[in-house]
XYZ file of C-alpha atoms in Angstrom:
662
model
C 23.891 10.219 -14.469
C 22.503 7.239 -12.536
C 24.738 4.210 -12.305
C 24.235 1.870 -15.243
C 22.233 -1.213 -14.460
C 23.873 -4.591 -14.723
C 22.780 -6.694 -17.662
C 20.036 -9.112 -16.540
C 21.253 -12.679 -16.540
C 18.077 -14.108 -18.001
C 16.142 -11.202 -19.399
C 15.281 -13.112 -22.560
C 14.064 -16.276 -20.919
C 10.530 -17.350 -21.689
C 8.261 -19.403 -19.408
C 8.672 -22.385 -21.684
C 12.467 -22.461 -21.652
C 13.805 -25.802 -20.524
C 16.303 -26.018 -17.714
C 18.499 -28.857 -16.558
C 18.750 -29.893 -12.924
C 21.882 -28.730 -11.200
C 23.569 -28.992 -7.839
C 23.464 -25.675 -5.986
C 26.528 -24.236 -4.349
C 24.805 -24.128 -0.989
C 23.727 -27.742 -1.092
C 26.237 -30.058 -2.732
C 25.446 -33.716 -2.867
C 25.115 -35.664 0.381
C 25.333 -32.670 2.732
C 22.762 -31.803 5.420
C 19.867 -29.573 4.381
C 19.953 -26.215 6.190
C 17.793 -23.128 6.470
C 20.213 -21.417 4.098
C 19.353 -24.074 1.530
C 15.645 -23.525 2.184
C 15.949 -19.763 1.729
C 17.644 -20.357 -1.616
C 15.233 -23.112 -2.661
C 12.200 -20.862 -2.175
C 14.121 -17.709 -3.258
C 13.068 -15.839 -0.109
C 15.934 -13.283 -0.068
C 15.372 -12.508 -3.747
C 11.651 -11.678 -3.739
C 11.041 -10.582 -0.147
C 12.904 -7.276 -0.310
C 13.936 -7.827 3.306
C 10.341 -7.901 4.573
C 10.442 -11.674 5.194
C 13.204 -14.141 6.049
C 13.858 -17.753 7.026
C 14.867 -17.969 10.684
C 17.538 -20.243 12.120
C 14.717 -22.391 13.489
C 13.343 -23.015 10.011
C 10.332 -20.703 10.163
C 9.277 -17.872 7.854
C 9.352 -14.588 9.760
C 7.990 -11.170 8.868
C 10.559 -8.408 9.418
C 8.777 -5.042 9.053
C 11.750 -3.000 10.324
C 15.231 -3.588 11.758
C 15.039 -5.457 15.057
C 11.419 -6.530 14.606
C 10.511 -10.062 13.554
C 7.772 -12.610 14.198
C 7.197 -16.152 12.886
C 4.095 -16.502 10.738
C 3.429 -19.982 12.123
C 3.099 -18.582 15.640
C 0.597 -15.987 14.439
C -1.493 -18.649 12.686
C -1.340 -20.924 15.746
C -2.701 -18.136 17.932
C -5.542 -17.522 15.494
C -6.466 -21.212 15.604
C -6.204 -21.276 19.411
C -8.732 -18.449 19.514
C -11.172 -20.750 17.748
C -11.046 -19.033 14.367
C -11.086 -20.974 11.123
C -8.643 -20.916 8.246
C -7.794 -19.888 5.537
C -6.768 -16.415 6.631
C -4.941 -13.419 5.209
C -2.265 -11.943 7.458
C -1.899 -8.198 6.965
C 1.100 -6.257 8.249
C 0.395 -2.484 8.178
C 3.982 -1.857 9.328
C 5.168 -3.241 5.989
C 2.973 -0.719 4.145
C 4.484 2.034 6.289
C 7.955 0.825 5.391
C 7.169 0.691 1.689
C 5.740 4.243 1.701
C 8.808 5.495 3.536
C 11.193 3.692 1.187
C 9.568 5.136 -1.947
C 9.464 8.721 -0.695
C 12.948 8.684 0.761
C 14.335 7.160 -2.445
C 13.015 10.160 -4.379
C 14.232 12.579 -1.714
C 17.713 11.082 -1.895
C 17.793 11.380 -5.681
C 16.528 14.969 -5.553
C 19.259 15.867 -3.080
C 21.959 14.039 -5.042
C 21.191 15.804 -8.323
C 20.280 19.194 -6.849
C 16.811 18.964 -8.362
C 14.817 22.182 -8.118
C 11.446 20.640 -7.355
C 10.217 17.968 -4.959
C 8.334 14.670 -5.066
C 4.761 13.823 -4.084
C 3.501 10.280 -4.382
C -0.084 9.236 -4.987
C -1.612 5.860 -4.088
C -4.239 4.615 -6.587
C -6.724 2.920 -4.300
C -8.010 0.685 -7.120
C -5.019 -1.505 -6.205
C -6.551 -2.268 -2.807
C -9.466 -0.363 -1.265
C -9.419 -2.293 2.029
C -9.727 0.100 4.946
C -6.544 -1.026 6.678
C -4.607 -0.516 3.447
C -5.904 2.945 2.546
C -5.643 4.244 6.101
C -2.138 2.805 6.504
C -0.951 4.492 3.311
C -2.590 7.808 4.258
C -1.097 7.755 7.750
C 2.375 6.695 6.623
C 2.341 9.257 3.829
C 1.084 12.248 5.808
C 4.507 13.731 6.540
C 5.498 13.232 2.890
C 2.263 14.798 1.556
C 1.628 11.448 -0.112
C -1.822 11.514 -1.664
C -4.515 9.244 -3.099
C -6.046 8.602 -6.496
C -9.696 7.771 -7.191
C -11.016 6.283 -10.413
C -14.738 6.222 -9.596
C -17.346 8.089 -7.559
C -17.265 5.445 -4.855
C -13.490 5.637 -4.601
C -13.610 9.421 -4.477
C -16.161 9.334 -1.650
C -13.807 7.036 0.238
C -10.749 9.227 -0.421
C -12.457 12.452 0.637
C -13.038 10.979 4.099
C -9.336 10.290 4.680
C -7.096 12.469 6.791
C -4.480 13.840 4.399
C -1.772 16.469 4.411
C -3.186 19.774 3.040
C -0.735 19.649 0.124
C -1.322 15.964 -0.630
C -2.846 15.386 -4.038
C -6.209 13.745 -4.530
C -6.157 12.851 -8.215
C -9.459 12.049 -9.916
C -8.794 9.789 -12.883
C -11.012 7.761 -15.186
C -14.133 8.715 -17.114
C -16.443 11.094 -15.257
C -20.069 12.165 -15.140
C -21.499 15.325 -13.559
C -21.811 13.668 -10.155
C -18.170 12.628 -10.125
C -17.039 16.133 -11.103
C -19.288 17.862 -8.546
C -18.000 15.627 -5.760
C -14.424 16.448 -6.760
C -15.191 20.184 -6.762
C -16.793 19.933 -3.329
C -13.525 18.362 -2.229
C -11.776 21.622 -3.120
C -14.095 23.477 -0.738
C -13.101 21.036 2.026
C -9.496 22.105 1.664
C -8.389 19.040 -0.264
C -5.850 19.413 -3.066
C -8.173 17.764 -5.592
C -6.990 17.637 -9.202
C -9.454 16.482 -11.866
C -7.738 14.688 -14.735
C -9.133 15.321 -18.213
C -9.185 11.877 -19.813
C -10.898 12.916 -23.062
C -11.368 16.354 -24.573
C -15.144 16.431 -24.094
C -14.682 16.283 -20.301
C -13.294 19.823 -20.292
C -16.684 21.419 -21.043
C -18.331 19.268 -18.391
C -15.787 20.345 -15.759
C -16.067 24.033 -16.658
C -19.865 23.873 -16.556
C -20.003 22.271 -13.115
C -17.301 24.564 -11.730
C -19.249 27.623 -12.853
C -22.493 26.275 -11.387
C -20.894 25.615 -7.987
C -18.725 28.720 -8.003
C -15.622 26.648 -7.351
C -12.383 27.236 -9.219
C -11.100 23.789 -10.248
C -7.609 22.386 -10.458
C -7.186 20.238 -13.529
C -4.727 17.851 -15.008
C -4.654 16.486 -18.523
C -3.610 12.989 -19.496
C -1.406 12.711 -22.560
C -1.120 9.578 -24.691
C 2.564 8.892 -24.815
C 4.019 7.278 -27.898
C 6.321 5.348 -25.561
C 5.025 2.072 -24.141
C 5.830 0.014 -21.108
C 6.966 -3.597 -20.909
C 5.417 -6.744 -19.509
C 1.810 -7.880 -19.412
C 0.301 -4.376 -19.481
C 2.329 -3.023 -22.387
C -0.848 -2.512 -24.435
C -2.258 -0.036 -21.898
C 0.148 2.629 -23.204
C 0.933 3.998 -26.647
C -1.246 5.588 -29.312
C -4.072 3.090 -28.815
C -4.321 3.621 -25.051
C -7.806 3.717 -23.542
C -7.308 7.060 -21.801
C -5.694 10.339 -22.753
C -5.469 13.126 -25.330
C -3.168 13.457 -28.315
C -0.830 16.407 -28.903
C -3.380 18.383 -30.910
C -6.014 17.980 -28.208
C -3.553 19.082 -25.516
C -3.033 22.379 -27.310
C -6.807 22.775 -27.761
C -7.217 22.447 -23.971
C -4.659 25.220 -23.443
C -6.362 27.517 -25.939
C -9.839 26.851 -24.526
C -8.702 27.624 -20.983
C -6.981 30.787 -22.187
C -10.269 31.893 -23.758
C -12.035 31.248 -20.444
C -9.319 33.113 -18.513
C -8.712 29.881 -16.563
C -5.286 28.862 -17.833
C -3.998 28.870 -14.257
C -6.366 25.994 -13.396
C -4.366 23.567 -15.557
C -1.776 22.422 -13.033
C -0.768 18.874 -13.993
C 0.353 16.849 -16.973
C -0.472 13.200 -16.407
C 1.037 10.266 -18.310
C 0.983 6.487 -17.871
C 2.632 3.608 -19.759
C 1.262 0.613 -17.883
C 1.433 -1.459 -14.720
C 4.322 -3.691 -13.559
C 6.934 -2.254 -15.918
C 9.736 -4.778 -16.060
C 12.396 -2.786 -17.924
C 13.830 0.478 -16.523
C 14.812 1.585 -20.025
C 11.128 1.848 -20.950
C 10.566 4.079 -17.923
C 13.351 6.461 -18.934
C 12.108 6.707 -22.524
C 8.553 7.457 -21.349
C 9.642 10.026 -18.766
C 11.740 11.832 -21.376
C 8.747 12.075 -23.727
C 6.494 13.190 -20.865
C 8.925 15.921 -19.799
C 9.306 17.178 -23.356
C 5.518 17.412 -23.523
C 5.454 19.227 -20.172
C 7.992 21.734 -21.454
C 5.974 22.185 -24.649
C 2.811 22.999 -22.707
C 4.689 25.500 -20.560
C 6.005 27.132 -23.722
C 2.401 27.323 -24.962
C 1.455 29.308 -21.853
C 0.261 26.627 -19.442
C 1.139 27.304 -15.806
C 1.824 23.706 -14.893
C 3.152 22.678 -11.483
C 3.023 18.851 -11.441
C 4.441 16.268 -13.810
C 2.659 12.984 -13.113
C 4.649 10.065 -14.558
C 1.858 7.617 -13.655
C 2.163 4.118 -12.299
C 4.206 1.126 -13.319
C 6.741 0.711 -10.510
C 7.078 -3.043 -10.436
C 7.348 -5.822 -7.879
C 9.913 -8.607 -8.291
C 7.608 -11.563 -7.770
C 10.114 -14.222 -8.811
C 13.253 -12.533 -7.505
C 15.144 -12.906 -10.802
C 15.760 -9.159 -11.321
C 15.111 -9.502 -15.060
C 12.661 -8.176 -17.636
C 10.579 -11.353 -17.256
C 6.912 -10.462 -16.752
C 6.987 -11.510 -13.085
C 10.094 -9.506 -12.308
C 11.798 -6.110 -12.768
C 15.393 -5.293 -13.656
C 15.713 -2.300 -11.340
C 15.249 -1.218 -7.723
C 13.053 1.502 -6.231
C 16.145 3.657 -5.742
C 17.168 3.208 -9.373
C 13.619 4.010 -10.474
C 13.593 7.261 -8.497
C 17.097 8.259 -9.618
C 16.363 7.696 -13.297
C 13.119 9.699 -13.180
C 14.658 12.641 -11.315
C 17.723 12.743 -13.565
C 15.725 12.493 -16.796
C 13.213 15.191 -15.821
C 15.994 17.520 -14.713
C 18.000 16.948 -17.879
C 15.087 17.813 -20.191
C 13.932 20.805 -18.137
C 17.439 22.232 -18.087
C 17.754 21.857 -21.854
C 14.349 23.527 -22.380
C 14.919 26.255 -19.733
C 11.825 25.158 -17.825
C 11.604 25.163 -13.997
C 11.782 21.693 -12.461
C 8.211 20.490 -11.757
C 6.883 18.640 -8.742
C 7.323 14.990 -9.725
C 4.286 12.810 -9.060
C 4.063 9.027 -9.424
C 1.075 6.777 -8.794
C 2.590 3.662 -7.255
C 0.147 1.112 -5.847
C 1.439 -2.396 -6.377
C 4.872 -1.465 -5.030
C 3.361 -0.113 -1.800
C 0.895 -2.883 -0.992
C 1.960 -6.211 -2.526
C 4.350 -7.166 0.286
C 2.021 -6.497 3.217
C -0.366 -9.455 2.819
C 0.139 -13.224 3.021
C -2.542 -15.808 2.272
C -2.323 -18.778 4.645
C -3.499 -21.996 2.981
C -3.895 -25.120 5.146
C -3.073 -28.384 3.371
C -6.059 -30.678 3.922
C -5.066 -33.689 1.816
C -2.557 -35.007 -0.701
C -3.306 -37.018 -3.818
C -1.110 -38.175 -6.651
C 0.324 -41.120 -8.523
C 0.224 -44.427 -6.648
C 3.400 -44.728 -4.590
C 3.145 -47.983 -2.679
C 3.315 -51.114 -4.791
C 2.962 -53.087 -1.573
C -0.670 -52.018 -1.353
C -1.421 -53.883 -4.575
C -1.437 -57.589 -5.242
C 1.903 -58.693 -6.771
C 2.015 -60.283 -10.170
C 1.607 -64.047 -10.228
C 1.226 -66.769 -12.833
C -2.296 -65.479 -13.579
C -1.149 -61.903 -14.197
C -1.035 -60.642 -17.740
C 2.357 -60.782 -19.433
C 2.371 -56.988 -19.919
C 2.373 -56.537 -16.139
C 5.271 -58.991 -15.769
C 7.174 -57.101 -18.477
C 6.769 -53.826 -16.570
C 8.032 -55.420 -13.356
C 11.113 -56.570 -15.231
C 11.694 -53.036 -16.564
C 11.532 -51.634 -13.031
C 14.080 -54.111 -11.682
C 16.566 -53.633 -14.516
C 16.705 -49.803 -14.853
C 20.257 -48.408 -14.665
C 22.052 -45.182 -15.423
C 22.942 -46.594 -18.821
C 19.559 -47.810 -20.028
C 17.058 -45.425 -18.397
C 16.094 -43.813 -21.697
C 15.387 -47.174 -23.340
C 13.531 -48.291 -20.205
C 11.383 -45.165 -20.305
C 10.369 -45.711 -23.922
C 9.569 -49.372 -23.239
C 7.457 -48.421 -20.207
C 5.487 -45.801 -22.149
C 4.739 -48.363 -24.849
C 3.734 -51.007 -22.308
C 1.381 -48.606 -20.538
C -0.371 -47.791 -23.796
C -0.675 -51.485 -24.567
C -2.007 -52.104 -21.058
C -4.828 -49.607 -21.558
C -5.676 -50.922 -25.024
C -5.889 -54.488 -23.712
C -8.039 -53.330 -20.780
C -10.467 -51.642 -23.173
C -10.755 -54.915 -25.099
C -11.332 -56.951 -21.945
C -8.024 -58.844 -21.948
C -6.578 -57.172 -18.821
C -8.321 -57.266 -15.456
C -8.825 -54.247 -13.219
C -6.270 -55.531 -10.620
C -3.711 -55.995 -13.411
C -4.390 -52.504 -14.686
C -3.918 -51.079 -11.184
C -0.648 -53.001 -10.756
C 0.592 -51.913 -14.189
C -0.146 -48.221 -13.584
C 1.607 -48.360 -10.198
C 4.605 -50.025 -11.839
C 4.710 -47.300 -14.490
C 4.792 -44.604 -11.815
C 7.522 -46.494 -9.963
C 9.567 -46.690 -13.170
C 9.235 -42.926 -13.682
C 10.260 -42.191 -10.092
C 13.331 -44.402 -10.419
C 14.330 -42.711 -13.668
C 13.741 -39.248 -12.198
C 16.074 -40.109 -9.327
C 18.749 -41.328 -11.735
C 18.689 -38.174 -13.885
C 18.242 -35.512 -11.192
C 21.910 -34.496 -11.358
C 22.513 -35.121 -15.052
C 23.839 -32.150 -17.030
C 21.765 -33.162 -20.024
C 18.231 -34.499 -19.827
C 16.553 -35.975 -22.935
C 13.609 -33.966 -24.231
C 11.088 -36.688 -23.494
C 12.096 -36.715 -19.816
C 11.853 -32.952 -19.220
C 8.352 -33.140 -17.724
C 8.910 -36.102 -15.379
C 8.648 -33.984 -12.237
C 5.300 -32.596 -13.340
C 3.951 -36.030 -14.265
C 5.019 -37.455 -10.902
C 3.917 -34.447 -8.858
C 1.578 -34.868 -5.936
C -1.466 -32.643 -5.653
C -1.587 -30.793 -2.346
C -5.220 -29.931 -1.700
C -5.402 -26.607 0.122
C -8.366 -24.991 1.853
C -8.789 -21.883 -0.292
C -10.321 -20.677 -3.561
C -7.899 -19.618 -6.277
C -10.622 -17.510 -7.889
C -11.343 -15.601 -4.680
C -7.865 -15.117 -3.220
C -5.363 -15.316 -6.108
C -7.451 -14.504 -9.192
C -4.494 -13.120 -11.158
C -2.830 -16.530 -11.074
C -5.826 -18.000 -12.875
C -6.636 -15.064 -15.146
C -3.216 -13.839 -16.317
C -0.834 -16.536 -15.011
C 0.648 -14.179 -12.429
C 3.247 -15.787 -10.187
C 3.226 -15.546 -6.401
C 5.950 -16.944 -4.145
C 4.598 -19.897 -2.151
C 6.522 -21.180 0.864
C 5.789 -23.553 3.788
C 5.530 -21.529 6.997
C 7.880 -23.819 8.926
C 9.920 -27.047 8.742
C 12.413 -25.163 6.582
C 15.262 -26.862 8.420
C 14.030 -30.136 6.859
C 14.629 -31.101 3.262
C 11.339 -31.302 1.321
C 10.878 -34.760 -0.177
C 7.928 -34.269 -2.500
C 7.344 -32.315 -5.695
C 3.839 -30.920 -5.788
C 1.269 -28.773 -7.474
C -1.477 -27.018 -5.512
C -5.214 -27.415 -5.991
C -7.999 -25.518 -4.292
C -11.373 -26.760 -3.008
C -13.547 -25.321 -5.776
C -15.371 -27.621 -8.171
C -13.373 -26.267 -11.085
C -10.505 -28.006 -12.831
C -8.838 -24.612 -13.302
C -8.581 -24.205 -9.538
C -4.934 -25.211 -9.424
C -1.455 -23.703 -9.292
C 1.036 -25.384 -11.609
C 3.536 -22.572 -12.161
C 6.016 -21.516 -9.493
C 8.799 -18.953 -9.291
C 12.363 -19.785 -10.239
C 15.422 -17.662 -10.982
C 15.954 -19.280 -14.388
C 12.485 -20.237 -15.515
C 8.971 -21.036 -14.345
C 8.908 -24.299 -12.410
C 6.115 -26.825 -12.902
C 6.286 -28.149 -9.317
C 6.991 -26.908 -5.807
C 9.162 -28.834 -3.334
C 7.123 -29.586 -0.209
C 7.377 -31.716 2.919
C 5.546 -34.914 3.708
C 2.471 -33.831 5.713
C 2.507 -35.166 9.257
C 0.270 -35.141 12.295
C 0.785 -31.407 12.782
C -1.122 -29.080 10.423
C 0.942 -28.057 7.421
C 0.496 -24.487 6.200
C 1.592 -22.810 2.983
C 1.891 -19.065 2.562
C 1.230 -17.235 -0.716
C 3.220 -14.003 -0.550
C 3.151 -10.635 -2.353
C -0.620 -10.884 -2.854
C -1.563 -7.518 -1.336
C -2.138 -5.758 -4.667
C -5.335 -6.241 -6.700
C -6.152 -9.738 -5.377
C -8.512 -8.430 -2.658
C -10.560 -6.446 -5.150
C -10.579 -8.822 -8.126
C -11.632 -12.001 -6.300
C -14.748 -13.758 -7.582
C -17.451 -15.715 -5.777
C -16.846 -18.980 -7.637
C -18.776 -21.772 -5.850
C -19.903 -19.004 -3.446
C -16.609 -19.071 -1.574
C -16.483 -15.648 0.040
C -13.871 -13.234 1.254
C -11.283 -14.826 3.504
C -10.862 -13.908 7.159
C -8.024 -11.509 7.825
C -5.815 -10.684 10.786
C -4.162 -7.290 11.154
C -0.873 -7.883 12.930
C 1.619 -5.554 14.597
C 5.096 -6.921 15.296
C 6.700 -6.006 18.608
C 10.266 -6.319 19.926
C 11.509 -9.702 21.053
C 9.718 -11.745 18.393
C 6.322 -10.849 19.829
C 3.233 -9.650 18.006
C -0.281 -8.336 18.535
C -3.315 -9.348 16.511
C -4.875 -5.885 16.542
C -7.995 -6.845 14.637
C -9.508 -10.062 13.308
C -12.080 -9.646 10.552
C -14.066 -12.823 9.954
C -14.633 -13.911 6.393
C -18.002 -13.841 4.686
C -20.678 -16.186 5.948
C -22.542 -18.544 3.668
C -25.810 -16.650 3.976
C -24.157 -13.404 2.851
C -22.842 -15.082 -0.276
C -26.231 -16.656 -0.967
C -28.024 -13.356 -0.413
C -25.658 -11.662 -2.885
C -27.196 -13.929 -5.539
C -30.704 -12.616 -4.857
C -31.932 -15.080 -2.233
C -33.246 -14.196 1.202
C -32.404 -16.136 4.345
C -35.987 -16.375 5.712
C -37.156 -17.767 2.371
C -34.457 -20.443 2.464
C -35.289 -21.440 6.034
C -39.015 -21.623 5.252
C -38.351 -23.815 2.216
C -36.285 -26.282 4.253
C -38.868 -26.350 7.037
C -41.636 -27.115 4.524
C -39.569 -29.949 3.045
C -38.835 -31.300 6.519
C -42.550 -31.371 7.330
C -43.239 -33.252 4.105
C -40.397 -35.702 4.845
C -41.919 -36.459 8.255
C -45.177 -37.396 6.586
C -43.440 -39.733 4.128
C -41.258 -41.062 6.969
C -37.980 -40.320 5.139
C -37.210 -38.136 8.159
C -37.508 -39.795 11.545
C -39.484 -38.143 14.363
C -37.187 -35.950 16.430
C -34.751 -35.314 13.556
C -36.524 -32.276 12.154
C -35.207 -29.881 14.777
C -31.672 -31.224 14.419
C -31.849 -30.797 10.635
C -33.091 -27.215 10.940
C -30.405 -26.380 13.492
C -27.641 -27.819 11.306
C -28.966 -25.971 8.267
C -29.105 -22.687 10.157
C -25.621 -23.249 11.554
C -24.153 -23.712 8.090
C -25.876 -20.574 6.835
C -24.016 -18.689 9.547
C -20.760 -20.564 9.000
C -17.561 -19.835 7.098
C -17.783 -20.683 3.412
C -14.513 -22.660 3.554
C -13.841 -26.087 4.996
C -13.757 -26.109 8.781
C -11.605 -28.836 10.310
C -10.636 -29.379 13.896
C -6.946 -28.412 13.950
C -4.831 -30.805 15.997
């Protein structure tokens, strides 16, 4: 039996759980800040899975295989030197190759260890990421393993049929289907593809049989069963009796009987199950696989000639590195996942005297999340007023409330900080009330607000190493946080963060040998107040701020990691910010790299045209307005051509901010 998993340290923690500041073992008080401290601060070893690391020089490096490494900052610098604009997504196909290899070899190792009588064949559901570099990388890396693809629509099927695949590799057709979908799948059989059409609802069976008879093609079918077992995490509701897809036990037996009547029982080759995406708890996987295998054995006993047991998707990604059942984590490894599935299937089949089936899983997130990094340039920083020196000091004409706040600031100590905080909060409220009534001037209000922020910063410094922090002071870091404005759209590039509060590790690309001195949140450049990131990964909880460095003369870049699954396909066109440019990078020995392909992001005119406008119409409208402006003399002679050139240039430009990088 697989080795028992260790009990998660914080499996029951919720995002709202409070935590007290503590001194880490790697960075006791008053010691120099090192790259080891940085790696721990940003949890790089915990979430990266070995695909990224912090170098001795303080830079984040991609490490797609032993002996290969390259600093992300150097890659970005080369892109900028080529004259390309940021933001940009860095894609590392070698990481996809490594993930495909790791998954397949984990199952092979488990099969060998337990003497399992069948084998394993993975399937990549391309709904996770249909980008060409992703699909082709998975297909190429999986060829020797007969690793297949899964399509959930006609468009996806058309894409999958064009891929070079091992003859035995599965091409699973899932989702609801019309006649066109089914016919295309059947034509795939004539092309030599191992296409299996999944019956998602009982009525699809007649449709498949009708089209197969019309084309004279003998189909291969699977049937999805609604497991009683359910997954864990954010997609728990996608499994169980109320699942969107699948047949119940009675309908499964009806499929068997109908195919027996048609003398086509041999065409039912797969039982397909699924309990949800990003399963956080391995125990849920084992329970579901046991139920699925019992169902498989029951269908075999009923006369079905099944070959494949498809346990579906759900293999998670540890986004926060905590190795717990928290929704952004997982309390198991890929090897443990494979071992538990193989052992459970074998155990049930042995008890039921059923031959071991070919095990199929549909892992997508686990194969693609690690390969892509969003590079976000910091373009500005805003936040609470820091410099009291920039404001006029209080004098005899200043309001007494301002003088009181200055006295609070001077007299704060480790003994009275709680009392000082309460006094400052009361004084700030009084300050605003008096301003509304006209008794406090605007300069006094500005001075008072700056003093309040200074009081909070002083208190935060005093309590940063306290074992107990009063409830009212828990959110000081968030209140004092700076806003780092980054050149990207949250809705386009990290939509899951906005929509379902998904967490993505965010790390500065370099300067990791320097101690970060600011606590920050991240805001994008959209005109939407929701375009912000205020939740960050942490081993014990979800942090409200991210430690960052003081921006300097050199461009400061942040990387959002593990964003290679779903984000490319779910992004929206909020404010008409389009798809981001992307660089496909191969890492070479000696810290070198090649940018094999650079795909420029969408131009403004393409985004505008997607809303129903036409470029010539836009240009004509501006030209007509320019002619009218010349007549009214709001446009000077000679400026019309310059205006039209600038307008045309922006239509052909990147939708994101374009700054001259220094």
